[in-house]
XYZ file of C-alpha atoms in Angstrom:
489
model
C 0.000 0.000 0.000
C 1.276 3.433 -0.907
C 2.474 5.769 1.797
C 1.489 8.876 -0.134
C -0.926 11.579 0.900
C -3.958 9.873 -0.586
C -3.496 6.544 1.134
C -6.822 4.957 1.967
C -7.686 2.457 4.651
C -9.598 -0.748 4.027
C -13.248 -0.089 4.796
C -13.358 -3.018 7.157
C -10.237 -2.046 9.100
C -10.687 1.465 10.367
C -8.015 2.092 13.015
C -10.535 3.817 15.279
C -13.164 1.047 15.110
C -12.785 -1.695 17.666
C -12.635 -5.168 16.228
C -15.707 -6.213 18.112
C -17.752 -3.105 17.382
C -21.016 -3.991 15.653
C -20.993 -2.468 12.200
C -24.040 -3.346 10.162
C -23.420 -3.378 6.433
C -19.647 -3.026 6.638
C -17.225 -5.698 5.597
C -16.779 -6.794 9.183
C -20.125 -8.510 8.907
C -20.196 -9.576 12.566
C -22.710 -8.443 15.155
C -25.495 -6.202 13.917
C -27.294 -3.240 15.379
C -30.860 -3.870 16.444
C -33.241 -2.523 13.810
C -36.088 -0.848 15.679
C -36.503 2.651 14.200
C -39.456 3.362 11.931
C -39.649 6.068 9.293
C -41.817 8.172 11.628
C -39.237 7.949 14.406
C -36.500 8.931 11.963
C -38.507 11.966 10.837
C -38.971 13.051 14.470
C -35.267 12.500 15.116
C -34.450 14.796 12.201
C -36.883 17.508 13.295
C -35.485 17.447 16.817
C -31.910 17.735 15.547
C -32.550 20.451 12.965
C -34.902 22.962 14.558
C -33.099 25.289 16.902
C -30.278 27.773 16.474
C -30.819 28.594 12.826
C -34.359 29.888 13.160
C -33.869 31.521 16.558
C -30.511 33.106 15.751
C -29.370 33.418 12.113
C -32.670 33.996 10.310
C -32.581 37.694 11.167
C -28.937 38.082 10.160
C -29.643 36.546 6.748
C -32.687 38.757 6.193
C -31.090 42.008 7.350
C -27.766 41.651 5.570
C -28.416 39.525 2.506
C -31.868 38.372 1.347
C -34.499 40.678 2.883
C -37.992 39.087 3.054
C -36.828 36.631 0.360
C -34.946 34.827 3.131
C -37.802 32.311 2.805
C -36.329 31.375 -0.594
C -32.904 31.083 1.013
C -34.313 28.431 3.338
C -35.676 26.501 0.351
C -32.332 26.538 -1.481
C -30.422 25.465 1.616
C -32.967 22.701 2.225
C -32.503 21.309 -1.280
C -28.725 21.216 -0.826
C -29.122 19.374 2.476
C -31.560 16.877 0.950
C -29.092 15.907 -1.774
C -26.210 15.615 0.677
C -28.432 13.783 3.148
C -29.128 10.964 0.718
C -25.374 10.510 0.273
C -24.869 10.516 4.043
C -27.513 7.789 4.319
C -25.677 5.462 1.938
C -22.399 5.867 3.811
C -24.033 5.524 7.221
C -25.742 2.285 6.192
C -22.350 0.825 5.223
C -20.208 2.421 7.932
C -22.234 3.331 11.045
C -19.081 4.289 12.960
C -17.808 7.312 14.848
C -16.249 10.203 12.976
C -19.065 11.057 10.552
C -17.775 12.600 7.291
C -14.196 12.215 8.533
C -14.504 8.406 8.614
C -16.335 8.294 5.278
C -13.622 10.361 3.599
C -10.869 8.334 5.245
C -12.271 5.128 3.768
C -12.792 6.466 0.246
C -10.720 9.528 -0.563
C -7.602 8.963 1.513
C -5.967 10.267 4.640
C -5.111 13.732 3.364
C -8.674 14.519 2.273
C -9.962 12.971 5.496
C -7.765 15.302 7.511
C -8.993 18.266 5.497
C -12.615 17.295 6.190
C -11.913 16.519 9.835
C -10.340 19.941 10.224
C -13.430 21.519 8.680
C -15.668 19.541 11.036
C -14.073 21.638 13.773
C -15.896 24.548 12.145
C -19.152 22.578 12.149
C -18.980 21.632 15.819
C -16.762 23.953 17.854
C -17.596 27.122 15.929
C -21.266 26.101 15.945
C -21.197 25.829 19.731
C -19.766 29.356 19.879
C -22.338 30.679 17.408
C -25.245 29.208 19.343
C -23.762 30.500 22.606
C -23.823 34.052 21.223
C -27.493 33.605 20.324
C -28.165 32.075 23.746
C -26.550 35.124 25.345
C -28.818 37.470 23.393
C -31.992 35.688 24.476
C -30.835 35.352 28.091
C -29.958 39.026 28.395
C -33.258 39.992 26.777
C -35.110 37.823 29.293
C -33.196 39.290 32.244
C -34.114 42.786 31.117
C -37.740 42.033 32.045
C -36.557 42.046 35.669
C -34.067 44.896 35.367
C -31.130 42.494 35.501
C -29.825 42.887 31.965
C -26.073 43.179 31.534
C -24.512 46.331 30.041
C -23.725 46.139 26.335
C -19.997 46.037 27.073
C -20.441 42.670 28.831
C -23.064 41.153 26.530
C -21.638 41.719 23.058
C -18.473 40.793 21.180
C -15.779 43.486 21.052
C -15.102 42.636 17.392
C -17.334 42.836 14.331
C -16.964 42.421 10.573
C -17.933 45.413 8.408
C -17.417 45.194 4.637
C -14.921 42.371 5.131
C -12.862 44.262 7.713
C -12.702 43.469 11.442
C -13.559 46.517 13.557
C -13.687 47.184 17.291
C -17.199 47.709 18.694
C -16.286 49.170 22.081
C -17.433 46.101 23.981
C -15.307 44.015 26.335
C -16.572 40.430 26.162
C -19.800 38.510 25.638
C -19.855 37.250 29.208
C -23.035 35.094 29.120
C -21.759 33.300 26.012
C -18.482 32.488 27.760
C -20.345 31.366 30.890
C -22.683 28.933 29.103
C -19.757 27.375 27.201
C -17.847 26.946 30.475
C -20.845 25.449 32.285
C -21.718 22.955 29.566
C -18.059 22.028 29.043
C -18.020 21.152 32.749
C -20.978 18.845 32.228
C -19.276 17.219 29.251
C -16.126 16.713 31.336
C -17.862 14.708 34.044
C -20.191 13.015 31.577
C -23.906 13.465 31.067
C -26.470 11.027 29.753
C -29.439 12.661 28.067
C -32.458 10.411 28.207
C -34.870 10.186 25.303
C -37.489 11.585 27.644
C -35.523 14.769 28.342
C -34.713 15.191 24.660
C -38.377 14.775 23.782
C -39.336 17.481 26.274
C -36.806 19.922 24.795
C -38.009 19.187 21.264
C -41.622 19.633 22.367
C -40.762 22.982 23.988
C -39.145 24.238 20.765
C -42.078 23.164 18.616
C -44.676 24.628 20.990
C -42.812 27.941 21.242
C -42.551 28.215 17.454
C -46.238 27.342 17.051
C -47.208 29.989 19.622
C -45.063 32.578 17.887
C -46.731 31.930 14.540
C -50.267 31.712 15.983
C -50.191 34.870 18.106
C -47.830 37.074 16.095
C -49.387 36.452 12.670
C -52.194 38.970 13.204
C -49.608 41.736 13.746
C -47.928 41.099 10.408
C -47.735 44.153 8.158
C -47.604 43.070 4.474
C -45.859 46.356 3.654
C -42.759 44.924 5.328
C -42.597 42.310 2.568
C -42.292 44.947 -0.146
C -40.037 44.685 -2.014
C -39.846 40.941 -1.499
C -36.383 40.819 -3.072
C -34.772 44.211 -2.296
C -32.657 45.943 -4.910
C -29.101 44.751 -5.191
C -26.714 46.888 -3.138
C -23.503 45.029 -3.828
C -22.097 41.488 -3.851
C -24.232 39.255 -1.627
C -26.434 42.089 -0.403
C -30.005 41.761 -1.688
C -31.092 40.876 -5.181
C -30.890 37.259 -6.387
C -27.242 37.156 -5.356
C -28.315 38.116 -1.843
C -30.873 35.291 -1.772
C -28.113 32.792 -2.645
C -25.811 34.402 -0.095
C -28.590 34.133 2.459
C -28.895 30.416 1.681
C -25.261 29.911 2.678
C -26.000 31.694 5.968
C -29.211 29.855 6.866
C -27.588 26.575 5.829
C -26.558 26.604 9.477
C -30.239 26.070 10.318
C -30.188 22.578 8.789
C -27.033 21.319 10.460
C -27.990 18.282 12.494
C -30.021 16.432 9.873
C -27.084 14.011 9.529
C -28.218 12.619 12.883
C -30.790 10.755 10.792
C -28.123 9.189 8.595
C -26.166 7.946 11.615
C -29.219 5.872 12.597
C -29.207 3.903 9.331
C -27.940 0.757 11.033
C -30.951 0.789 13.367
C -33.681 1.486 10.808
C -36.171 -1.353 10.279
C -36.136 -0.932 6.518
C -33.274 1.404 5.566
C -33.978 1.258 1.828
C -37.390 2.779 2.439
C -37.053 4.478 5.831
C -33.820 6.457 5.324
C -35.023 8.650 2.420
C -38.344 9.132 4.233
C -36.564 10.121 7.451
C -34.123 12.511 5.780
C -36.386 14.084 3.177
C -39.439 14.057 5.450
C -37.693 15.896 8.273
C -36.111 18.380 5.864
C -39.435 19.125 4.136
C -41.236 19.645 7.446
C -38.427 21.831 8.824
C -38.281 23.863 5.602
C -42.032 24.536 5.808
C -41.658 25.595 9.448
C -38.738 27.856 8.548
C -40.642 29.471 5.677
C -43.637 30.232 7.899
C -41.532 31.594 10.758
C -39.356 33.681 8.403
C -42.495 35.061 6.738
C -44.014 36.119 10.048
C -40.686 37.449 11.316
C -40.055 39.696 8.304
C -43.708 40.780 8.365
C -43.509 41.972 11.974
C -40.522 44.252 11.503
C -38.639 45.765 8.551
C -35.929 43.290 7.569
C -33.187 45.867 8.068
C -33.876 45.826 11.816
C -33.594 42.056 12.305
C -29.810 41.705 12.288
C -29.464 40.874 16.002
C -28.465 37.678 17.876
C -32.143 37.410 19.007
C -34.234 38.320 15.943
C -37.498 36.717 17.118
C -37.389 38.565 20.440
C -36.352 41.763 18.652
C -39.416 41.587 16.392
C -41.753 41.005 19.341
C -40.311 43.983 21.267
C -42.086 46.291 18.826
C -45.519 45.152 20.056
C -46.200 45.729 23.787
C -49.236 43.434 23.618
C -46.890 40.568 22.755
C -44.594 41.127 25.729
C -45.756 37.886 27.358
C -45.033 35.982 24.143
C -41.574 37.513 24.000
C -40.843 36.028 27.429
C -42.117 32.624 26.329
C -39.966 32.709 23.190
C -36.919 33.712 25.198
C -37.409 30.860 27.665
C -37.959 28.399 24.829
C -34.858 29.639 23.008
C -32.743 29.481 26.171
C -33.762 25.862 26.786
C -33.527 24.760 23.172
C -30.221 26.453 22.435
C -28.678 25.011 25.606
C -29.266 21.482 24.332
C -27.732 22.386 20.946
C -24.580 23.711 22.636
C -24.376 20.500 24.649
C -24.566 18.298 21.555
C -21.890 20.330 19.750
C -19.498 20.374 22.712
C -19.922 16.619 23.143
C -19.382 15.937 19.439
C -16.152 17.851 18.791
C -13.937 16.139 21.416
C -15.107 12.773 20.085
C -14.053 13.673 16.554
C -10.647 14.666 17.950
C -10.653 11.351 19.839
C -11.181 9.464 16.567
C -8.480 11.436 14.739
C -6.028 10.892 17.599
C -6.650 7.140 17.406
C -5.648 7.316 13.747
C -2.428 9.077 14.770
C -3.323 12.389 13.135
C -3.532 14.302 16.421
C -1.501 14.016 19.641
C -2.333 11.051 21.862
C -3.673 13.193 24.690
C -6.795 13.889 22.601
C -7.552 10.161 22.898
C -7.172 10.066 26.675
C -10.267 8.883 28.526
C -10.905 9.998 32.109
C -10.426 7.002 34.463
C -13.525 7.902 36.483
C -15.896 9.741 34.133
C -15.007 7.778 30.963
C -15.011 10.928 28.818
C -12.344 12.371 26.447
C -11.558 14.945 29.088
C -8.439 16.582 27.608
C -10.174 17.263 24.300
C -13.245 18.490 26.183
C -11.207 21.079 28.087
C -9.344 22.274 24.976
C -12.543 22.562 22.935
C -14.290 24.363 25.792
C -11.524 26.947 26.145
C -11.343 27.736 22.437
C -15.139 27.780 22.034
C -15.452 30.194 24.954
C -12.858 32.560 23.461
C -14.607 32.505 20.084
C -18.019 33.126 21.658
C -16.708 35.894 23.860
C -14.920 37.958 21.238
C -16.266 37.277 17.728
C -19.583 38.389 16.142
C -22.344 35.909 15.386
C -22.300 36.622 11.641
C -18.658 35.614 11.157
C -18.981 32.570 13.427
C -22.123 31.339 11.672
C -20.630 31.690 8.221
C -17.465 29.833 9.207
C -19.694 27.002 10.421
C -21.582 26.934 7.137
C -18.389 26.957 5.049
C -16.858 24.048 6.936
C -20.063 22.020 6.790
C -20.633 22.678 3.088
C -17.154 21.377 2.279
C -17.789 18.251 4.351
C -21.131 17.645 2.638
C -19.631 18.107 -0.835
C -16.924 15.585 -0.016
C -19.455 12.997 1.129
C -21.345 13.428 -2.158
C -18.157 12.820 -4.151
C -17.182 9.917 -1.905
C -20.354 7.992 -2.711
C -19.562 8.027 -6.432
C -15.936 7.053 -5.861
C -16.861 4.120 -3.651
C -19.492 2.979 -6.159
C -16.656 2.711 -8.690
C -13.839 1.358 -6.519
C -15.848 -0.984 -4.304
C -19.048 -2.009 -6.099
C -19.039 -5.255 -4.077
C -19.803 -3.558 -0.752
C -23.260 -4.321 0.658
C -25.385 -1.181 0.624
C -28.548 -1.429 2.755
C -29.460 1.966 1.319
C -28.463 3.251 -2.122
C -28.714 6.835 -3.337
C -31.314 6.897 -6.138
C -30.019 8.248 -9.455
C -26.570 8.603 -7.897
C -24.954 9.826 -11.140
C -27.244 12.862 -10.934
C -27.838 13.319 -7.198
C -24.191 13.077 -6.073
C -22.629 15.562 -8.540
C -25.562 17.941 -8.149
C -25.299 17.826 -4.362
C -21.553 18.476 -4.496
C -21.925 21.350 -6.975
C -24.686 23.099 -5.001
C -22.744 22.773 -1.740
C -19.566 24.132 -3.344
C -21.493 26.980 -4.963
C -23.020 27.980 -1.643
C -19.568 27.692 -0.066
C -18.126 30.121 -2.611
C -20.460 32.932 -1.533
C -19.214 33.477 2.045
C -15.695 32.456 0.970
C -15.549 35.460 -1.353
C -15.975 37.705 1.702
C -14.148 35.704 4.350
C -11.466 34.090 2.202
C -8.644 35.413 4.358
C -10.077 33.799 7.500
C -10.913 30.526 5.727
C -7.547 30.376 3.989
C -5.752 31.021 7.270
C -7.789 28.293 8.979
C -6.964 25.819 6.196
C -3.267 26.742 6.266
C -3.158 26.144 10.029
C -4.729 22.721 9.492
C -2.210 21.817 6.800
C 0.703 22.800 9.046
C -0.601 20.539 11.811
C -1.054 17.664 9.363
C 2.364 17.869 7.721
C 4.326 18.532 10.905
C 2.481 15.987 13.045
C -0.319 13.980 11.399
C 1.598 12.755 8.351
C 4.596 11.649 10.438
C 2.503 9.851 13.067
C -0.251 8.364 10.908
C -0.979 4.792 11.993
C -2.212 3.948 8.515
C 0.945 5.236 6.804
C 3.163 3.339 9.257
C 1.127 0.175 8.773
C 1.546 0.415 5.004
């Protein structure tokens, strides 16, 4: 086996998969996961994973700075991109239901170098996402505390840095203290270990759905149709209104769909994956897209879109109507609860991706250390918590959210390409679920994801290029030299 950059591992011999780990559909062919999930349960799983930060946090930013009222179209475009990528995720997950998500899929099909590149971008999806959601959480918490005269001064509740016309400027603030505090608190929980029961998760999902339903039901009668005119505002520059702004908005609200891949990871436990996986993925995405369209329509109808660019756009819109003050409190409480669970999931996920990469030799061994008492990857948890807190405390929500979207879009595009490559190189692999019309779906999914990626990259290329360069330095100075796969070859 070659020791070059594009060395690939045998699908059945992933270094980070224990020999006895049940992997349904892989070449190990040993113990199997119990198939109990129905298509309905998969749809509910997807809805619970998707609805949250995007609609409560970034919908206003996309409307105010890019798409205007046509942000509803941005949600549709982003949903289509996720649907295409989701089908590709489902095929991989049915074959390789292992830890590492897109990192493991890329490692098995496209080689170690590409896998590292995707794994490095997954840091954007998880750690930066935790910071983004924490900033939104801070906005809703501070808004709620203001009802009791306990709101923090702006200098302690907003990032000191912002991005204006591609340049980083100082806002006069000191630190977003609540955002730092929630990251620290949840990182502490992740350190000692926390088991979320299905019951607790169901309650949180129910709270989010009820809050959104109440917002639509009670705020709809205050909608002013004049706020929807013009539906697509006149173009004011690259990515700001016009059709280009709608596309740019899609790359921003793409963040709102992150989490749907939780459905694909359950492929090994679906009763009938060939039928249930597309229903679970597409069904949850269609339902969430409809919910997003309705909420975005009401939101932009309550307040002129130019005034929605805050970390708490739903609460901001309700502030305009004193009669809806009680609803504003309900929304804030719902957002605080719902966003807390999202931060928890992200801060639990990132250390485990580092854990997987460290097992493959691409990161230092201390990332793979497990606490002797709590049985958690505690070193990675602390490191992720510190960096996430710094990001949340000092960077604006717009930049954080767009970095998340860029990293995720690259990962999704790679998964789409990987499906086609594996169809060609390993046609013998059992595939409990197969992407329909793969020669069309896979390239189209990759192209749409890359196109959406190009929009924020044009503005934030310096940051993204710097992030990629840092990742390459780590790989060539450490990962390449210590790769278990390269040494085994």
